[in-house]
Amino acid sequence: MLLWKYLCQCRRCLWGMGLCVGIYAVIFLMFREPLEVIWYPAVLCLMAGIVLFVSGFLAFYKRHKELSRIRDSIQLLWNDLPAPTDPKEEDYQQLLKALGRLRDEEYGRWQTSQAETADYYATWVHQIKAPIAVMRVILQSEDTQANQELLSELFRIEQYVEMVLYYVRLDENASDLVIEECSLDKIIRQAIRKFAGQFIRSRIRLSYAGTDKTALTDEKWLGFILEQLLSNAIKYTEKGSVTISVDDENHLIVEDTGIGIAPEDMPRIFEKGFTGYNGRSEKKSTGLGLYLCRRSAGKLGHKISVTSTVGKGSRFVIDLNHYDPQTE
């Protein structure tokens, strides 16, 4: 309670005032002064004390509210601190400002380090694509079983390289996004073409009937989410099919007939680094794919959800109805 805090803060003054009143009363009683001489000035002092107490509490309440507003603000600005009322508070404010400057310097160094790391990985990704492209051309020059195996592994390397780039870009600001009305059919067909060889090699049937729907999104980032879902569908579907569809509510759905997800793993499948039972048993999962999907969907302002039955398959739904994009 705020009043109790104020009383605790003023306890020394209250004890001192009580002591003074007691000394005042004892002295008057020792000299056998009339009672009126004692209580009349005592009442006046009490009334003055009440006025000072109430005014002090109102000032304390106002200051508490102002400091609470600064505390609850998104970013604490040191210049917003109210003027100190005594030397002790001034010392505390100077200490806070010194800590604030130190924090700002450390944060500036961290931002610089993050930017340099992001630039390095972006450069590395673009540089590594050149030898990957050369290896692909060499392997495609001769259609042998060994080359087909190597092409499949090379495709996985490309996917991991793309994951590195998108992982680094997740924490960049919205300048990386190009939000516009995009054709979902175009995005889906691009992803299908990219994974066509993997579907053929795994002998998994792909069903997609086409769509004329559009969505307010970023074509590149939504394509990345879809590719991660297709990659998982192929990885955990030994036989059967994968179905891509868009319903009337603008939900992009990727459904497979794979091994499904264990019920105890469902609450954590979008956590960073979580592989679950399937990932541990198959030793194929990095624990980043679905984490990147959720973070990317949030970056776009979309929502992603999943339902699954062990032994029957999984159904991932991307709600493309536009919400406020998250500030990463």
GROMACS .gro file of C-alpha atoms in nm:
model
  328
    1MET     CA    1   0.000   0.000   0.000
    2LEU     CA    2   0.137   0.337  -0.105
    3LEU     CA    3   0.033   0.513   0.219
    4TRP     CA    4   0.220   0.255   0.427
    5LYS     CA    5   0.533   0.306   0.216
    6TYR     CA    6   0.511   0.679   0.276
    7LEU     CA    7   0.469   0.627   0.651
    8CYS     CA    8   0.776   0.402   0.651
    9GLN     CA    9   0.970   0.667   0.463
   10CYS     CA   10   0.867   0.934   0.719
   11ARG     CA   11   0.909   0.716   1.026
   12ARG     CA   12   1.211   0.909   1.160
   13CYS     CA   13   1.023   1.239   1.138
   14LEU     CA   14   0.715   1.088   1.303
   15TRP     CA   15   0.919   0.942   1.588
   16GLY     CA   16   1.100   1.274   1.632
   17MET     CA   17   0.771   1.465   1.639
   18GLY     CA   18   0.626   1.227   1.897
   19LEU     CA   19   0.935   1.260   2.113
   20CYS     CA   20   0.919   1.640   2.099
   21VAL     CA   21   0.550   1.639   2.194
   22GLY     CA   22   0.627   1.411   2.487
   23ILE     CA   23   0.909   1.636   2.613
   24TYR     CA   24   0.684   1.940   2.567
   25ALA     CA   25   0.404   1.781   2.773
   26VAL     CA   26   0.634   1.662   3.054
   27ILE     CA   27   0.793   2.005   3.097
   28PHE     CA   28   0.454   2.178   3.116
   29LEU     CA   29   0.328   1.925   3.369
   30MET     CA   30   0.641   1.968   3.585
   31PHE     CA   31   0.572   2.342   3.613
   32ARG     CA   32   0.202   2.277   3.683
   33GLU     CA   33   0.081   2.491   3.399
   34PRO     CA   34  -0.294   2.496   3.321
   35LEU     CA   35  -0.417   2.224   3.082
   36GLU     CA   36  -0.531   2.484   2.827
   37VAL     CA   37  -0.173   2.601   2.789
   38ILE     CA   38  -0.077   2.246   2.686
   39TRP     CA   39  -0.350   2.127   2.455
   40TYR     CA   40  -0.418   2.449   2.262
   41PRO     CA   41  -0.070   2.480   2.105
   42ALA     CA   42  -0.061   2.098   2.075
   43VAL     CA   43  -0.378   2.103   1.860
   44LEU     CA   44  -0.235   2.380   1.645
   45CYS     CA   45   0.087   2.184   1.595
   46LEU     CA   46  -0.114   1.871   1.516
   47MET     CA   47  -0.321   2.052   1.252
   48ALA     CA   48  -0.007   2.196   1.096
   49GLY     CA   49   0.150   1.848   1.100
   50ILE     CA   50  -0.156   1.698   0.927
   51VAL     CA   51  -0.143   1.965   0.654
   52LEU     CA   52   0.229   1.901   0.599
   53PHE     CA   53   0.175   1.523   0.605
   54VAL     CA   54  -0.107   1.536   0.345
   55SER     CA   55   0.085   1.772   0.115
   56GLY     CA   56   0.395   1.553   0.148
   57PHE     CA   57   0.196   1.241   0.067
   58LEU     CA   58   0.041   1.405  -0.242
   59ALA     CA   59   0.387   1.502  -0.366
   60PHE     CA   60   0.508   1.147  -0.292
   61TYR     CA   61   0.211   0.999  -0.483
   62LYS     CA   62   0.268   1.227  -0.784
   63ARG     CA   63   0.635   1.137  -0.796
   64HIS     CA   64   0.556   0.765  -0.763
   65LYS     CA   65   0.320   0.784  -1.061
   66GLU     CA   66   0.577   0.970  -1.271
   67LEU     CA   67   0.849   0.716  -1.193
   68SER     CA   68   0.607   0.429  -1.263
   69ARG     CA   69   0.531   0.579  -1.605
   70ILE     CA   70   0.902   0.596  -1.688
   71ARG     CA   71   0.954   0.239  -1.561
   72ASP     CA   72   0.670   0.102  -1.771
   73SER     CA   73   0.777   0.282  -2.089
   74ILE     CA   74   0.922   0.077  -2.375
   75GLN     CA   75   1.262   0.239  -2.344
   76LEU     CA   76   1.396   0.425  -2.042
   77LEU     CA   77   1.523   0.767  -2.143
   78TRP     CA   78   1.757   0.906  -1.881
   79ASN     CA   79   1.657   1.265  -1.957
   80ASP     CA   80   1.299   1.181  -1.854
   81LEU     CA   81   1.388   1.132  -1.489
   82PRO     CA   82   1.222   1.394  -1.267
   83ALA     CA   83   1.441   1.654  -1.095
   84PRO     CA   84   1.587   1.521  -0.768
   85THR     CA   85   1.435   1.653  -0.446
   86ASP     CA   86   1.735   1.597  -0.219
   87PRO     CA   87   2.112   1.524  -0.243
   88LYS     CA   88   2.062   1.151  -0.183
   89GLU     CA   89   1.820   1.116  -0.472
   90GLU     CA   90   2.052   1.322  -0.690
   91ASP     CA   91   2.333   1.074  -0.615
   92TYR     CA   92   2.109   0.782  -0.712
   93GLN     CA   93   2.009   0.953  -1.036
   94GLN     CA   94   2.374   1.017  -1.121
   95LEU     CA   95   2.443   0.649  -1.059
   96LEU     CA   96   2.153   0.549  -1.287
   97LYS     CA   97   2.273   0.782  -1.562
   98ALA     CA   98   2.625   0.641  -1.539
   99LEU     CA   99   2.485   0.287  -1.566
  100GLY     CA  100   2.265   0.399  -1.855
  101ARG     CA  101   2.560   0.538  -2.047
  102LEU     CA  102   2.754   0.217  -1.986
  103ARG     CA  103   2.456   0.012  -2.104
  104ASP     CA  104   2.421   0.225  -2.419
  105GLU     CA  105   2.790   0.181  -2.499
  106GLU     CA  106   2.769  -0.197  -2.451
  107TYR     CA  107   2.452  -0.216  -2.659
  108GLY     CA  108   2.617  -0.015  -2.936
  109ARG     CA  109   2.913  -0.254  -2.940
  110TRP     CA  110   2.674  -0.553  -2.943
  111GLN     CA  111   2.480  -0.408  -3.237
  112THR     CA  112   2.801  -0.350  -3.430
  113SER     CA  113   2.912  -0.707  -3.358
  114GLN     CA  114   2.573  -0.845  -3.467
  115ALA     CA  115   2.581  -0.643  -3.789
  116GLU     CA  116   2.932  -0.766  -3.869
  117THR     CA  117   2.830  -1.126  -3.800
  118ALA     CA  118   2.521  -1.091  -4.021
  119ASP     CA  119   2.730  -0.940  -4.301
  120TYR     CA  120   2.984  -1.221  -4.271
  121TYR     CA  121   2.723  -1.496  -4.293
  122ALA     CA  122   2.542  -1.324  -4.579
  123THR     CA  123   2.870  -1.300  -4.771
  124TRP     CA  124   2.956  -1.660  -4.684
  125VAL     CA  125   2.619  -1.786  -4.808
  126HIS     CA  126   2.655  -1.607  -5.141
  127GLN     CA  127   3.013  -1.729  -5.181
  128ILE     CA  128   2.931  -2.091  -5.099
  129LYS     CA  129   2.656  -2.095  -5.361
  130ALA     CA  130   2.915  -2.071  -5.640
  131PRO     CA  131   3.095  -2.404  -5.567
  132ILE     CA  132   2.756  -2.566  -5.497
  133ALA     CA  133   2.635  -2.460  -5.842
  134VAL     CA  134   2.956  -2.591  -6.002
  135MET     CA  135   2.921  -2.926  -5.824
  136ARG     CA  136   2.559  -2.950  -5.939
  137VAL     CA  137   2.659  -2.893  -6.303
  138ILE     CA  138   2.934  -3.157  -6.279
  139LEU     CA  139   2.703  -3.414  -6.117
  140GLN     CA  140   2.427  -3.353  -6.372
  141SER     CA  141   2.666  -3.416  -6.660
  142GLU     CA  142   2.640  -3.791  -6.604
  143ASP     CA  143   2.322  -3.966  -6.491
  144THR     CA  144   2.446  -4.238  -6.260
  145GLN     CA  145   2.317  -4.377  -5.932
  146ALA     CA  146   2.612  -4.233  -5.744
  147ASN     CA  147   2.557  -3.889  -5.895
  148GLN     CA  148   2.190  -3.901  -5.806
  149GLU     CA  149   2.284  -3.977  -5.445
  150LEU     CA  150   2.532  -3.691  -5.441
  151LEU     CA  151   2.278  -3.451  -5.596
  152SER     CA  152   2.033  -3.539  -5.322
  153GLU     CA  153   2.292  -3.464  -5.053
  154LEU     CA  154   2.393  -3.147  -5.234
  155PHE     CA  155   2.029  -3.035  -5.227
  156ARG     CA  156   2.028  -3.083  -4.847
  157ILE     CA  157   2.343  -2.873  -4.822
  158GLU     CA  158   2.168  -2.596  -5.017
  159GLN     CA  159   1.876  -2.611  -4.777
  160TYR     CA  160   2.102  -2.579  -4.474
  161VAL     CA  161   2.283  -2.285  -4.636
  162GLU     CA  162   1.947  -2.113  -4.692
  163MET     CA  163   1.854  -2.178  -4.329
  164VAL     CA  164   2.173  -2.000  -4.215
  165LEU     CA  165   2.087  -1.693  -4.422
  166TYR     CA  166   1.727  -1.672  -4.300
  167TYR     CA  167   1.831  -1.742  -3.941
  168VAL     CA  168   2.066  -1.443  -3.947
  169ARG     CA  169   1.807  -1.221  -4.113
  170LEU     CA  170   1.536  -1.301  -3.858
  171ASP     CA  171   1.661  -1.036  -3.618
  172GLU     CA  172   1.694  -0.767  -3.883
  173ASN     CA  173   1.437  -0.491  -3.894
  174ALA     CA  174   1.141  -0.471  -4.129
  175SER     CA  175   1.352  -0.321  -4.411
  176ASP     CA  176   1.417  -0.679  -4.526
  177LEU     CA  177   1.044  -0.730  -4.587
  178VAL     CA  178   0.855  -0.642  -4.903
  179ILE     CA  179   0.490  -0.673  -4.801
  180GLU     CA  180   0.262  -0.677  -5.104
  181GLU     CA  181  -0.027  -0.866  -5.258
  182CYS     CA  182   0.127  -1.192  -5.379
  183SER     CA  183  -0.005  -1.480  -5.589
  184LEU     CA  184  -0.010  -1.791  -5.372
  185ASP     CA  185  -0.010  -2.015  -5.678
  186LYS     CA  186   0.322  -1.866  -5.791
  187ILE     CA  187   0.484  -1.915  -5.448
  188ILE     CA  188   0.356  -2.273  -5.416
  189ARG     CA  189   0.464  -2.377  -5.766
  190GLN     CA  190   0.813  -2.234  -5.710
  191ALA     CA  191   0.848  -2.446  -5.397
  192ILE     CA  192   0.713  -2.754  -5.576
  193ARG     CA  193   0.962  -2.714  -5.863
  194LYS     CA  194   1.245  -2.683  -5.612
  195PHE     CA  195   1.148  -3.006  -5.433
  196ALA     CA  196   1.029  -3.200  -5.739
  197GLY     CA  197   1.345  -3.413  -5.749
  198GLN     CA  198   1.312  -3.498  -5.381
  199PHE     CA  199   0.950  -3.608  -5.425
  200ILE     CA  200   1.043  -3.825  -5.721
  201ARG     CA  201   1.343  -3.977  -5.546
  202SER     CA  202   1.142  -4.050  -5.230
  203ARG     CA  203   0.848  -4.182  -5.439
  204ILE     CA  204   0.603  -3.961  -5.256
  205ARG     CA  205   0.294  -3.839  -5.439
  206LEU     CA  206   0.235  -3.462  -5.435
  207SER     CA  207  -0.117  -3.327  -5.471
  208TYR     CA  208  -0.183  -2.963  -5.558
  209ALA     CA  209  -0.483  -2.846  -5.759
  210GLY     CA  210  -0.380  -2.482  -5.800
  211THR     CA  211  -0.538  -2.169  -5.656
  212ASP     CA  212  -0.628  -1.818  -5.760
  213LYS     CA  213  -0.595  -1.680  -5.405
  214THR     CA  214  -0.364  -1.396  -5.312
  215ALA     CA  215  -0.223  -1.284  -4.978
  216LEU     CA  216  -0.066  -0.973  -4.831
  217THR     CA  217   0.278  -1.114  -4.753
  218ASP     CA  218   0.645  -1.126  -4.849
  219GLU     CA  219   0.695  -1.371  -5.136
  220LYS     CA  220   1.049  -1.471  -5.036
  221TRP     CA  221   0.977  -1.530  -4.666
  222LEU     CA  222   0.650  -1.717  -4.725
  223GLY     CA  223   0.828  -1.931  -4.983
  224PHE     CA  224   1.094  -2.013  -4.723
  225ILE     CA  225   0.828  -2.122  -4.471
  226LEU     CA  226   0.659  -2.344  -4.731
  227GLU     CA  227   0.994  -2.499  -4.830
  228GLN     CA  228   1.070  -2.586  -4.468
  229LEU     CA  229   0.731  -2.754  -4.429
  230LEU     CA  230   0.781  -2.951  -4.753
  231SER     CA  231   1.130  -3.053  -4.641
  232ASN     CA  232   0.989  -3.189  -4.314
  233ALA     CA  233   0.703  -3.362  -4.497
  234ILE     CA  234   0.947  -3.546  -4.725
  235LYS     CA  235   1.183  -3.625  -4.437
  236TYR     CA  236   0.917  -3.792  -4.222
  237THR     CA  237   0.697  -3.951  -4.490
  238GLU     CA  238   0.826  -4.293  -4.596
  239LYS     CA  239   0.534  -4.360  -4.828
  240GLY     CA  240   0.207  -4.196  -4.919
  241SER     CA  241   0.145  -3.837  -5.022
  242VAL     CA  242   0.183  -3.470  -4.944
  243THR     CA  243  -0.107  -3.236  -5.017
  244ILE     CA  244  -0.086  -2.858  -5.056
  245SER     CA  245  -0.406  -2.655  -5.063
  246VAL     CA  246  -0.552  -2.311  -4.991
  247ASP     CA  247  -0.900  -2.299  -4.838
  248ASP     CA  248  -1.167  -2.029  -4.863
  249GLU     CA  249  -1.041  -1.862  -4.543
  250ASN     CA  250  -0.697  -1.802  -4.695
  251HIS     CA  251  -0.526  -2.078  -4.501
  252LEU     CA  252  -0.225  -2.237  -4.672
  253ILE     CA  253  -0.229  -2.604  -4.573
  254VAL     CA  254   0.048  -2.863  -4.602
  255GLU     CA  255  -0.071  -3.212  -4.510
  256ASP     CA  256   0.127  -3.537  -4.519
  257THR     CA  257   0.071  -3.906  -4.446
  258GLY     CA  258   0.396  -3.945  -4.255
  259ILE     CA  259   0.483  -4.079  -3.912
  260GLY     CA  260   0.314  -3.792  -3.727
  261ILE     CA  261   0.419  -3.612  -3.410
  262ALA     CA  262   0.403  -3.761  -3.061
  263PRO     CA  263   0.139  -3.588  -2.840
  264GLU     CA  264   0.397  -3.503  -2.572
  265ASP     CA  265   0.611  -3.326  -2.835
  266MET     CA  266   0.332  -3.111  -2.980
  267PRO     CA  267   0.359  -2.816  -2.733
  268ARG     CA  268   0.733  -2.777  -2.802
  269ILE     CA  269   0.782  -2.846  -3.174
  270PHE     CA  270   0.827  -2.475  -3.255
  271GLU     CA  271   1.094  -2.425  -2.989
  272LYS     CA  272   1.450  -2.356  -3.095
  273GLY     CA  273   1.664  -2.671  -3.094
  274PHE     CA  274   1.380  -2.906  -2.998
  275THR     CA  275   1.396  -3.225  -3.206
  276GLY     CA  276   1.136  -3.440  -3.033
  277TYR     CA  277   1.105  -3.817  -3.053
  278ASN     CA  278   1.105  -3.826  -3.433
  279GLY     CA  279   1.419  -3.615  -3.463
  280ARG     CA  280   1.606  -3.824  -3.206
  281SER     CA  281   1.502  -4.158  -3.354
  282GLU     CA  282   1.566  -4.062  -3.716
  283LYS     CA  283   1.874  -3.848  -3.636
  284LYS     CA  284   1.772  -3.612  -3.918
  285SER     CA  285   1.645  -3.308  -3.732
  286THR     CA  286   1.839  -2.993  -3.645
  287GLY     CA  287   1.559  -2.849  -3.434
  288LEU     CA  288   1.566  -2.524  -3.634
  289GLY     CA  289   1.324  -2.576  -3.924
  290LEU     CA  290   0.993  -2.531  -3.742
  291TYR     CA  291   1.145  -2.269  -3.512
  292LEU     CA  292   1.236  -2.064  -3.819
  293CYS     CA  293   0.887  -2.120  -3.960
  294ARG     CA  294   0.721  -1.980  -3.649
  295ARG     CA  295   0.957  -1.684  -3.624
  296SER     CA  296   0.922  -1.610  -3.996
  297ALA     CA  297   0.542  -1.631  -3.979
  298GLY     CA  298   0.545  -1.387  -3.688
  299LYS     CA  299   0.772  -1.156  -3.886
  300LEU     CA  300   0.511  -1.153  -4.164
  301GLY     CA  301   0.216  -1.116  -3.930
  302HIS     CA  302   0.084  -1.467  -4.008
  303LYS     CA  303  -0.001  -1.752  -3.772
  304ILE     CA  304   0.108  -2.114  -3.803
  305SER     CA  305  -0.051  -2.412  -3.630
  306VAL     CA  306  -0.035  -2.789  -3.650
  307THR     CA  307  -0.245  -3.096  -3.580
  308SER     CA  308  -0.101  -3.446  -3.597
  309THR     CA  309  -0.180  -3.812  -3.535
  310VAL     CA  310   0.098  -4.061  -3.478
  311GLY     CA  311   0.118  -4.307  -3.767
  312LYS     CA  312  -0.125  -4.108  -3.983
  313GLY     CA  313   0.046  -3.777  -4.057
  314SER     CA  314   0.056  -3.408  -3.980
  315ARG     CA  315  -0.134  -3.103  -4.099
  316PHE     CA  316   0.032  -2.760  -4.088
  317VAL     CA  317  -0.184  -2.452  -4.141
  318ILE     CA  318  -0.052  -2.103  -4.218
  319ASP     CA  319  -0.318  -1.842  -4.152
  320LEU     CA  320  -0.249  -1.577  -4.417
  321ASN     CA  321  -0.505  -1.329  -4.294
  322HIS     CA  322  -0.286  -1.032  -4.218
  323TYR     CA  323  -0.213  -0.935  -3.859
  324ASP     CA  324   0.030  -0.681  -3.723
  325PRO     CA  325   0.381  -0.802  -3.810
  326GLN     CA  326   0.610  -0.862  -3.513
  327THR     CA  327   0.899  -0.628  -3.456
  328GLU     CA  328   1.199  -0.856  -3.428
   0.00000   0.00000   0.00000
